[in-house]
Coordinates of C-alpha atoms (C1' of nucleotides) in Angstrom, one line a residue:
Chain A
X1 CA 35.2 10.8 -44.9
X2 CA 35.6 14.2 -45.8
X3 CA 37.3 15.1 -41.6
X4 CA 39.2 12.1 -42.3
X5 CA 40.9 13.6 -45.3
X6 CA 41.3 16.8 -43.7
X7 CA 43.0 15.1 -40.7
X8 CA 45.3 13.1 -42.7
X9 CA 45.9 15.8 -45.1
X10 CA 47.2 17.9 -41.7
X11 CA 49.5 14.9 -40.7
X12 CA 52.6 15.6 -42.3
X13 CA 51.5 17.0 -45.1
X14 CA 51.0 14.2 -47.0
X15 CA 48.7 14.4 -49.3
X16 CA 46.4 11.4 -50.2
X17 CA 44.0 12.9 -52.5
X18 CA 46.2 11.3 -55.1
X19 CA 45.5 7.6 -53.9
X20 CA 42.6 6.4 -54.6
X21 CA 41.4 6.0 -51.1
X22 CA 37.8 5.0 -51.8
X23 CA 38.1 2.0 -53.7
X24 CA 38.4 -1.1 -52.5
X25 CA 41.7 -1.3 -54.2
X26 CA 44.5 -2.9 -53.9
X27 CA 47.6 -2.3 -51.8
X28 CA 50.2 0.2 -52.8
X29 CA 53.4 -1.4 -53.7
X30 CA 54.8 -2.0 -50.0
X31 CA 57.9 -0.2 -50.2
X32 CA 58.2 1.5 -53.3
X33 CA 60.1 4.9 -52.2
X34 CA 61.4 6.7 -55.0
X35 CA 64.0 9.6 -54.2
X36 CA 65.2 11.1 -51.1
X37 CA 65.1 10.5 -47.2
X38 CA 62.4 12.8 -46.8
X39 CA 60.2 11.4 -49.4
X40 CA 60.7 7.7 -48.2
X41 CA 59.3 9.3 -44.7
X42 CA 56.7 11.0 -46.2
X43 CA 56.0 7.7 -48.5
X44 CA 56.3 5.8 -45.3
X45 CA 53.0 7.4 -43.5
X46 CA 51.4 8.0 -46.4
X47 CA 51.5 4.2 -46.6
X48 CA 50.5 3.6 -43.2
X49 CA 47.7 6.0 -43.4
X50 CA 46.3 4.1 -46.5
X51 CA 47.0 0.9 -44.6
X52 CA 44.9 2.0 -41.9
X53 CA 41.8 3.7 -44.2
X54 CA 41.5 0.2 -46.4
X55 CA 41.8 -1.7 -43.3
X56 CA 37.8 -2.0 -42.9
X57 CA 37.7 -3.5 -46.5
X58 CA 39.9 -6.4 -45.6
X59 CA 38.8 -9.6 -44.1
X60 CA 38.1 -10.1 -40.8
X61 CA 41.9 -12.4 -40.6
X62 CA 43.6 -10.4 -42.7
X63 CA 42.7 -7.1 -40.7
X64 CA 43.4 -8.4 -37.5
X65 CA 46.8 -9.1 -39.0
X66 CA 47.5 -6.2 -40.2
X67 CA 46.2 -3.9 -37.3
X68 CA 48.4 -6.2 -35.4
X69 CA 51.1 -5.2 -38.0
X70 CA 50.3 -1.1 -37.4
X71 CA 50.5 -1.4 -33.8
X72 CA 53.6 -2.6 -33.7
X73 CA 54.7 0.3 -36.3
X74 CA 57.3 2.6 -35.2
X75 CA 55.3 5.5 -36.1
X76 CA 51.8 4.7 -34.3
X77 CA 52.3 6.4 -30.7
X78 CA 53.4 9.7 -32.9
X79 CA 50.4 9.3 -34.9
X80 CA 48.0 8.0 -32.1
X81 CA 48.4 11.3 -30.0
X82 CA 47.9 13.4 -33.1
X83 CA 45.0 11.5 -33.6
X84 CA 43.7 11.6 -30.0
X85 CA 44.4 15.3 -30.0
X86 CA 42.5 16.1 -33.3
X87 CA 40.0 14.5 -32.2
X88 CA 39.9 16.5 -28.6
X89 CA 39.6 19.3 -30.4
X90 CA 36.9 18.8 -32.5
X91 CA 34.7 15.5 -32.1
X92 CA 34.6 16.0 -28.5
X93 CA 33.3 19.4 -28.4
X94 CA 30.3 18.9 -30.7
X95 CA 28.8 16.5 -28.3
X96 CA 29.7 16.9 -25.1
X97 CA 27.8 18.9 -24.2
X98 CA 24.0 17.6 -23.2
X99 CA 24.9 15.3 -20.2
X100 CA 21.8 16.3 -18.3
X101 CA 20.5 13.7 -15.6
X102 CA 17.2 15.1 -15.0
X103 CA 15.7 13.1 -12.9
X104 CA 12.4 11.7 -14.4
X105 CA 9.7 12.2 -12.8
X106 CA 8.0 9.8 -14.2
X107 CA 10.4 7.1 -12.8
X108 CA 10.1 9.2 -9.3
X109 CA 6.5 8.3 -9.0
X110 CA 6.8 4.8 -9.8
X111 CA 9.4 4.5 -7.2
X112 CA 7.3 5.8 -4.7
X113 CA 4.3 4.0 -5.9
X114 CA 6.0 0.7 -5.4
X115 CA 7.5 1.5 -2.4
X116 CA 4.4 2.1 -1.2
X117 CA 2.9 -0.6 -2.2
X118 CA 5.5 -3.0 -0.6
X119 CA 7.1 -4.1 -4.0
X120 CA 10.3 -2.2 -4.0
X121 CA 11.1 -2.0 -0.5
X122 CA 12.7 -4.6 2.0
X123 CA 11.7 -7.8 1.4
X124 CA 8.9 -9.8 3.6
X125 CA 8.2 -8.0 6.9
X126 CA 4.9 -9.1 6.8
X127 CA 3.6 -7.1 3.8
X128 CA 3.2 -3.1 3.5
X129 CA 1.3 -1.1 5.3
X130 CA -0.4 -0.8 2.2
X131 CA -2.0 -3.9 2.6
X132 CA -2.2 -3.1 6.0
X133 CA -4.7 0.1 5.1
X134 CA -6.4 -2.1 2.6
X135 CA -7.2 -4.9 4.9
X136 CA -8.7 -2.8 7.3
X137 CA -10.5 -1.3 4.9
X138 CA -12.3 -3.9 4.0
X139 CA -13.5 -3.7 7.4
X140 CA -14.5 -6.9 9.7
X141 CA -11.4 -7.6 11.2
X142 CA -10.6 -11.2 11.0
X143 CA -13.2 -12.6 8.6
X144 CA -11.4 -11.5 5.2
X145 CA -8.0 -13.4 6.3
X146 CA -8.7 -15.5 3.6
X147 CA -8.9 -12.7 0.6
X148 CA -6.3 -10.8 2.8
X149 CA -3.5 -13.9 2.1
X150 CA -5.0 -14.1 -1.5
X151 CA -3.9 -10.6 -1.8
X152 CA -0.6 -10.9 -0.4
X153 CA 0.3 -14.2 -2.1
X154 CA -0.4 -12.4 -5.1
X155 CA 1.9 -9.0 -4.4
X156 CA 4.7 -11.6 -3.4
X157 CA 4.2 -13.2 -6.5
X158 CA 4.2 -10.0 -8.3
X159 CA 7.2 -8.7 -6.1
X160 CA 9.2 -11.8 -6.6
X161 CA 9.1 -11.1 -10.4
X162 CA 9.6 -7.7 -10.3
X163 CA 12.8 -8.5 -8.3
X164 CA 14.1 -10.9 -10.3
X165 CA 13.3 -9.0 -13.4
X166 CA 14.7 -5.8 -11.9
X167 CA 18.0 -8.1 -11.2
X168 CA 18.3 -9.7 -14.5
X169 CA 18.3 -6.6 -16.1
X170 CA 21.0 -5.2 -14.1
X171 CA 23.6 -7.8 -14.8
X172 CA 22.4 -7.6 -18.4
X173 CA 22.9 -4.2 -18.2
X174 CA 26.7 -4.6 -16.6
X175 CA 27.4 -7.6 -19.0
X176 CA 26.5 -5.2 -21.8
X177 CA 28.8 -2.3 -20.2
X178 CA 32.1 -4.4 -19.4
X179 CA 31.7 -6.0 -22.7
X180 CA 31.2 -2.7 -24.5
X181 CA 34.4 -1.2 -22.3
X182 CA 36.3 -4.0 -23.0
X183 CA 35.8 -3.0 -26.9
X184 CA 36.4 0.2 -26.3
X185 CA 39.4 -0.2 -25.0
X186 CA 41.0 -2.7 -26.9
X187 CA 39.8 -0.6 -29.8
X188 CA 41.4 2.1 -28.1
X189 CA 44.6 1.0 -29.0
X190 CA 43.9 1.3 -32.6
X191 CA 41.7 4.4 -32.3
X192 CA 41.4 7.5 -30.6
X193 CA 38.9 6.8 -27.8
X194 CA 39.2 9.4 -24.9
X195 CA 38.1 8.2 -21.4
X196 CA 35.1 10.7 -21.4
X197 CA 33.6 8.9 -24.5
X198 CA 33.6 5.8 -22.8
X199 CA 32.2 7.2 -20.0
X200 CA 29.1 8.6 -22.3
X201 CA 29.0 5.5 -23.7
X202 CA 28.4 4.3 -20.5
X203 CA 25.7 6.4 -19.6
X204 CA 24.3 5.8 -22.9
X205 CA 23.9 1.9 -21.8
X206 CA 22.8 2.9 -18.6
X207 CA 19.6 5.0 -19.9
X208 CA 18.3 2.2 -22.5
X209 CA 18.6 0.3 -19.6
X210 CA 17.0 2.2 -17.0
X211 CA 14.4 2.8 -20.0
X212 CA 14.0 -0.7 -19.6
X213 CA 14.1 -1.1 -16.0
X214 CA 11.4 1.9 -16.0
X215 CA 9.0 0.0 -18.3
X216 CA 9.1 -2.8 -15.9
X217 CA 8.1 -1.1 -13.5
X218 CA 5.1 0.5 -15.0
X219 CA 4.1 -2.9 -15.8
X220 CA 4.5 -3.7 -12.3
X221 CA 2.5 -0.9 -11.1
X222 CA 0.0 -2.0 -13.6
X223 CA -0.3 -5.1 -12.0
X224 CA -0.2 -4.3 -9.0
X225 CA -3.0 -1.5 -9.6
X226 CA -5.0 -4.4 -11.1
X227 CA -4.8 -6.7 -8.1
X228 CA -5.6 -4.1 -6.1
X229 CA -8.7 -3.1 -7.6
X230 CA -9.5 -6.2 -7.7
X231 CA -9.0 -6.5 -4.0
X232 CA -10.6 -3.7 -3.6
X233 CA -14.0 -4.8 -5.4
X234 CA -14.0 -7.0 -3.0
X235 CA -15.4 -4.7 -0.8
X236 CA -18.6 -5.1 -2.6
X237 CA -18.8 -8.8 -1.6
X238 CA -19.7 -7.2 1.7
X239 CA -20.0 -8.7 4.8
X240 CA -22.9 -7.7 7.4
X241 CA -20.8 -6.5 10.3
X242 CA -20.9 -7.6 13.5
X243 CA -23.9 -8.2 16.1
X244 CA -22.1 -6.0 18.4
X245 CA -20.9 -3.4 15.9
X246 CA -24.8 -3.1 14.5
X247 CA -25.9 -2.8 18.2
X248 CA -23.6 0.4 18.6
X249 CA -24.5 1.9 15.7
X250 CA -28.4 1.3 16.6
X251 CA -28.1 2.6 19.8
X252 CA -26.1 5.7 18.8
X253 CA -28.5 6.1 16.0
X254 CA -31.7 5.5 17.9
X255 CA -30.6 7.9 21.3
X256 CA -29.7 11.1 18.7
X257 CA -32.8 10.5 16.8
X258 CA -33.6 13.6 16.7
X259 CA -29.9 14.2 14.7
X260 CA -28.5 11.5 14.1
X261 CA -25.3 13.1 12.6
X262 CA -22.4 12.1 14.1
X263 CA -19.2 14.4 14.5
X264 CA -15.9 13.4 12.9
X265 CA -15.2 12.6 16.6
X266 CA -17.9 10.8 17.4
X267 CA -17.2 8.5 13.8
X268 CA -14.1 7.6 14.8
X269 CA -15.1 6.7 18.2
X270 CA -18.3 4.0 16.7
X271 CA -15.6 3.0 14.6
X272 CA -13.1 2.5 17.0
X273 CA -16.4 0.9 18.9
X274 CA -16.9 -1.6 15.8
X275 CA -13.6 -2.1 14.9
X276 CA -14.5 -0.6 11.2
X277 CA -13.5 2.4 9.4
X278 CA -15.3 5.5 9.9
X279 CA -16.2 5.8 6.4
X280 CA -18.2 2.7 7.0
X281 CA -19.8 4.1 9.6
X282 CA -20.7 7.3 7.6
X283 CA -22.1 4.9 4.9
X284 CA -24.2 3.1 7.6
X285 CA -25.4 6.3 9.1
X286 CA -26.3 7.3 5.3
X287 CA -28.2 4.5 5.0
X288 CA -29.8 4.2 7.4
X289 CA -30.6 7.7 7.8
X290 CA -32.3 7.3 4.9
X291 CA -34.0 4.0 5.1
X292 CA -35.1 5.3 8.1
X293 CA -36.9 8.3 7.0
X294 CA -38.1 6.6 3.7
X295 CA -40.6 3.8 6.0
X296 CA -40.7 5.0 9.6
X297 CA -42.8 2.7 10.5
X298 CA -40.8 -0.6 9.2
X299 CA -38.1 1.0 12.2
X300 CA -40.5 1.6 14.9
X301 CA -39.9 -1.9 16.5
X302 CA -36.0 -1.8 16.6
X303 CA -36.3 2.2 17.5
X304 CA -37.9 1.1 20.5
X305 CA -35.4 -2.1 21.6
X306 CA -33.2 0.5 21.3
X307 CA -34.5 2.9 23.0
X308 CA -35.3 0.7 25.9
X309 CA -31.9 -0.5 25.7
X310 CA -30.6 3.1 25.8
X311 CA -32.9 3.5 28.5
X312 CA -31.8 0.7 31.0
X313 CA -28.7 1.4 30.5
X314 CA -29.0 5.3 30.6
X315 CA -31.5 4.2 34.2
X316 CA -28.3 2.2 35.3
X317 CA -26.0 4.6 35.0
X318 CA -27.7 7.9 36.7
X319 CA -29.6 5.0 39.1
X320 CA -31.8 6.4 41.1
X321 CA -30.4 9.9 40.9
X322 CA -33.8 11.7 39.9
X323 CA -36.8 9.9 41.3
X324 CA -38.5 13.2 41.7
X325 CA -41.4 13.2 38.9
X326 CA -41.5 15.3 36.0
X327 CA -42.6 18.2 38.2
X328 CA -39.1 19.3 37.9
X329 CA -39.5 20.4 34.5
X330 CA -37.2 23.2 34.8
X331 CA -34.3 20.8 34.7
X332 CA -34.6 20.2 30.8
X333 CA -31.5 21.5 30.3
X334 CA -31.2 22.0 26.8
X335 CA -34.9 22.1 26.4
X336 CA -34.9 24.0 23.1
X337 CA -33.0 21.3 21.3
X338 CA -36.1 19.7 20.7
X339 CA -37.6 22.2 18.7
X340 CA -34.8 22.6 17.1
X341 CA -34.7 19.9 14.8
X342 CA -36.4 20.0 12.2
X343 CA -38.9 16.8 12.9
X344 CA -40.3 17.7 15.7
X345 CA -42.9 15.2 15.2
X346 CA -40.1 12.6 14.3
X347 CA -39.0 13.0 17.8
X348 CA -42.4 11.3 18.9
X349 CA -42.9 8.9 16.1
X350 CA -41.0 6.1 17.5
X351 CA -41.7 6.1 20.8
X352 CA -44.2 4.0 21.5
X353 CA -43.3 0.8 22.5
X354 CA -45.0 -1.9 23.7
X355 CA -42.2 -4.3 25.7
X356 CA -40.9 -1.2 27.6
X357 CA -44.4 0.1 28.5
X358 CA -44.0 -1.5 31.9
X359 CA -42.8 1.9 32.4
X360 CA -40.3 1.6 35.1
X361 CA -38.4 4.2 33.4
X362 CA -40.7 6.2 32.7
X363 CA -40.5 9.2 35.3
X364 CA -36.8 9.5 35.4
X365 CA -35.9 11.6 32.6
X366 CA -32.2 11.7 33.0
X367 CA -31.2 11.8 29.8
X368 CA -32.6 13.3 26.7
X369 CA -33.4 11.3 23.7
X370 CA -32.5 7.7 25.5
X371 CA -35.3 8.7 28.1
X372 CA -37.7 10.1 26.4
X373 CA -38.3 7.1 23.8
X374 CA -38.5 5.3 26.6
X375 CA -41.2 6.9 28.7
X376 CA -42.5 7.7 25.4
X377 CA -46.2 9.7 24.9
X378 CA -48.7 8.0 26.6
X379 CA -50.3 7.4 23.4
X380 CA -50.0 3.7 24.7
X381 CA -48.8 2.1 21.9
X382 CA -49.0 -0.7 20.1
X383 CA -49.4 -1.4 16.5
X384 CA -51.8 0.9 16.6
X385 CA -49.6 3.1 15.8
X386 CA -49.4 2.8 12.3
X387 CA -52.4 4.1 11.5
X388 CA -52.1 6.8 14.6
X389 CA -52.2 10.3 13.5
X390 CA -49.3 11.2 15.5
X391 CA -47.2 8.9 14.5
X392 CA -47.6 9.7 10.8
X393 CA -44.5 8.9 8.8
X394 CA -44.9 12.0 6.8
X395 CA -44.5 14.3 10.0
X396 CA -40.6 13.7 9.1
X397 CA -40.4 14.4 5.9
X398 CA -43.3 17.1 5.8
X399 CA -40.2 19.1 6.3
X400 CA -37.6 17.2 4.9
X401 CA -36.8 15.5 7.9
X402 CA -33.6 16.0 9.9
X403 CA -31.8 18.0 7.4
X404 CA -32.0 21.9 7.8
X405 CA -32.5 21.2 11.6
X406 CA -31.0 24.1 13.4
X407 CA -28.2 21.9 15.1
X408 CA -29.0 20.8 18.4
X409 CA -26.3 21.6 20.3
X410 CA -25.2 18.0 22.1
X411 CA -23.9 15.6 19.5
X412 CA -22.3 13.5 21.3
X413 CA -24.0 13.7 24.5
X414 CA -27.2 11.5 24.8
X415 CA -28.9 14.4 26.3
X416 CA -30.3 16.2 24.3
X417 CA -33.4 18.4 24.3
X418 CA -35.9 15.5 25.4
X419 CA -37.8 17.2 28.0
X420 CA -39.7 19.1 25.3
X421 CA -41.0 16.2 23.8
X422 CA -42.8 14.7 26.3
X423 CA -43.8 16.8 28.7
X424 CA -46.7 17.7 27.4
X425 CA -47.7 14.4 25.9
X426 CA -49.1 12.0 28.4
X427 CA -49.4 12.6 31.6
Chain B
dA1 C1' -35.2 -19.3 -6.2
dA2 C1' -37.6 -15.6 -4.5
dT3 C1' -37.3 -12.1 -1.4
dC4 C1' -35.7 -9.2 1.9
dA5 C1' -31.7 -6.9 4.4
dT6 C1' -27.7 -4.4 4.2
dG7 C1' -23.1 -2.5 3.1
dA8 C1' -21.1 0.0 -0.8
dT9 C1' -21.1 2.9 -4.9
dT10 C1' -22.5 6.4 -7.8
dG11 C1' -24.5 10.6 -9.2
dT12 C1' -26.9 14.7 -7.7
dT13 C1' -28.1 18.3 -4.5
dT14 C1' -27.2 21.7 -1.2
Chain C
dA1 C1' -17.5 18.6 1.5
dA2 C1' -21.3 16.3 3.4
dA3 C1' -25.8 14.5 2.8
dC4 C1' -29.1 12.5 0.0
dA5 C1' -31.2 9.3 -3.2
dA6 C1' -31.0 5.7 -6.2
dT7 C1' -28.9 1.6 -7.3
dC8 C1' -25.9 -2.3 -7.1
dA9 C1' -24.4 -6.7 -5.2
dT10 C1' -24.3 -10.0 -1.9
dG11 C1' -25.9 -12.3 2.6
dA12 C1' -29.5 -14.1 4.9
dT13 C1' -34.2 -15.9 5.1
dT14 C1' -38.1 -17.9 3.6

DNA sequence: AATCATGATTGTTT
DNA sequence: AAACAATCATGATT
């Protein structure tokens, strides 16, 4: 109110502190000019400028009509650009200024989190790679189809009303600006209303409605989080891998029992072996590192099958190459290793098998571990064992077992320091 | 259903 | 960070 005086006040010099502006009075007599030329002018805008200040207190008809009434006056483009230019001057410059567009972070990482996830991006294409990772995850390949589809039914579902959200909102949103531009602009004609307002007004729109947009998407990522979690618990409804997978896992963990501690390499290889991920195979390794160590004896059986597996097919591959007998001891090649693990006993423990005893195998010592099970220590075998000195259970963990083993150089390799072992046993 | 086997998770240790 | 140990939860067996 007070600008308002002071704009009016500068227009012409009329002065309207004399009319009773405030009130909701009633009109000024309309043409009541009392003396010269000048003064009729001056009484003229004076009249139009009370006209337009009272104008809000009329009714909505009678407003209309007489806005209608002012545009038409001769005097309104004279008084619209001093208007318009007033209002440059000083309205504009008090908040123009903070038209910052900093890009929220916030919105930034929900973007990229639905992207990822397979939400935001193109449509279909046979889900995200997301899923994809997830899927495999879960690890047997084809058996988990049937959550895998669960799954993706329920990110379409999720995806299909994100998108039809996210699209609703935008024609909301650019209902909302023509409509407001539309009003603007008609009201433009009656009020000073510079392009650049509009445009702020605008912007103004735009950011409740991103605000909006962005609070759909959280709950989207919410939901999506959610599902995926719960897709993810699903991992603990676990499923025994495969016959074949188990059997390579066995017979990498049986032929490096002395350190059974796969590489990085040598995971991703069993993996790629099993067809499951290689943190799988560090959990089975974990397990059954430790199961093995906790009843030795419970192990012995499958140590040996494995073993003699190892063995036949370790005897296959190098044939007949050594058929010399043990003489040769100075082949052991990386003898040491054996001492160096820290179970030196373990190396004997489960050895003793009964099938393999037919002892075909047992001079060629091609390869380390593989072999040496095999041929194992004459102790002869049998369930004997158990109770058999040697064999004790405890020898392992006397020392803590594998752990502070001084690395045996071969990981991968099946050989490994088996002459050692053996050597002296039996024969 | 009772039990064992086994993959995964969690918390601690090294 | 990797390994261990304890534990959970489910699959398979009995």
């Amino acid at each position: 109110m007070d600008e308002q005086a002071r704009i009016m006040q500068s227009l012409g010099g009329v002065t309207l502190a004399g009319h009773s502006v405030q009130g909701g009075m009633a009109l000024p007599p309309p043409h009541g000019h009392e003396g010269t030329d000048g003064d009729g002018r001056k009484q003229d805008i004076g009249d139009i400028l009370h006209q337009i200040m009272t104008i809000t207190d009329q009714s909505l008809d009678e407003a209309q009509a007489k806005k209608h009434a002012l545009n038409c006056h001769r005097m309104k483009p004279a008084l619209f650009s001093v208007l318009c230019e007033i209002k440059e001057k000083t309205g504009l410059s008090i908040r123009g200024a903070q038209e910052d567009d900093p890009p929220d972070p916030q919105l930034l990482r929900l973007d990229n989190m639905l992207l990822a996830e397979g939400v935001a991006g193109p449509d279909k294409g046979g889900g995200s790679a997301a899923i994809a990772a997830a899927a495999a995850a879960v690890g047997g390949g084809a058996d988990n189809s049937i959550e895998h589809s669960d799954y993706r039914a329920k990110l379409t579902q999720i995806r299909q009303i994100y998108h039809t959200e996210l699209e609703k909102y935008e024609q909301a949103c650019n209902e909302f600006t023509t409509h407001v531009m539309n009003l603007l602009r008609e009201q433009s004609r009656t009020r000073p209303i510079s392009p650049k307002e509009i445009e702020r007004m605008v912007n103004i729109i735009h950011r409740k409605f991103s605000s909006i947009q962005m609070q759909l998407k959280q709950s989207t990522c919410e939901a999506v989080m959610i599902l995926r979690s719960r897709f993810l618990d699903a991992r603990r409804k676990r499923r025994n891998f495969s016959k074949q997978a188990t059997e390579v896992l066995n017979e990498y963990f049986y032929s490096h029992l002395s350190n059974p501690y796969p590489s990085e390499e040598a995971k991703e290889e069993l993996a790629k072996k099993c067809s499951i991920t290689v943190s799988q195979v560090s959990n089975w390794f974990g397990n059954k590192r430790i199961r093995y160590k906790k009843n030795i004896s419970k192990f012995q059986e499958e140590a040996n099958l494995y073993a003699a597996k190892t063995a036949v097919t370790a005897a296959h591959a190098a044939a007949a190459a050594v058929q010399s007998s043990q003489a040769n001891s100075p082949t052991t090649p990386n003898s040491g290793s054996s001492g160096s693990f820290s179970l030196p006993n373990s190396g004997d423990l489960y050895i003793n098998m009964p099938s393999l005893n037919g002892g075909s195998y047992a001079s060629s010592q091609l390869s380390g571990d593989t072999l040496r099970h095999a041929v194992g220590p004459s102790v002869g075998y049998n369930d004997g064992l158990r109770g058999h000195p040697l064999y004790s259970p405890h020898a392992l963990n006397g020392n803590g077992g594998w752990h502070d083993t001084t690395a045996p150089s071969s990981v991968t390799s099946p050989a490994e320091g088996a002459a050692s072992v053996h050597s002296d046993t039996s024969n």
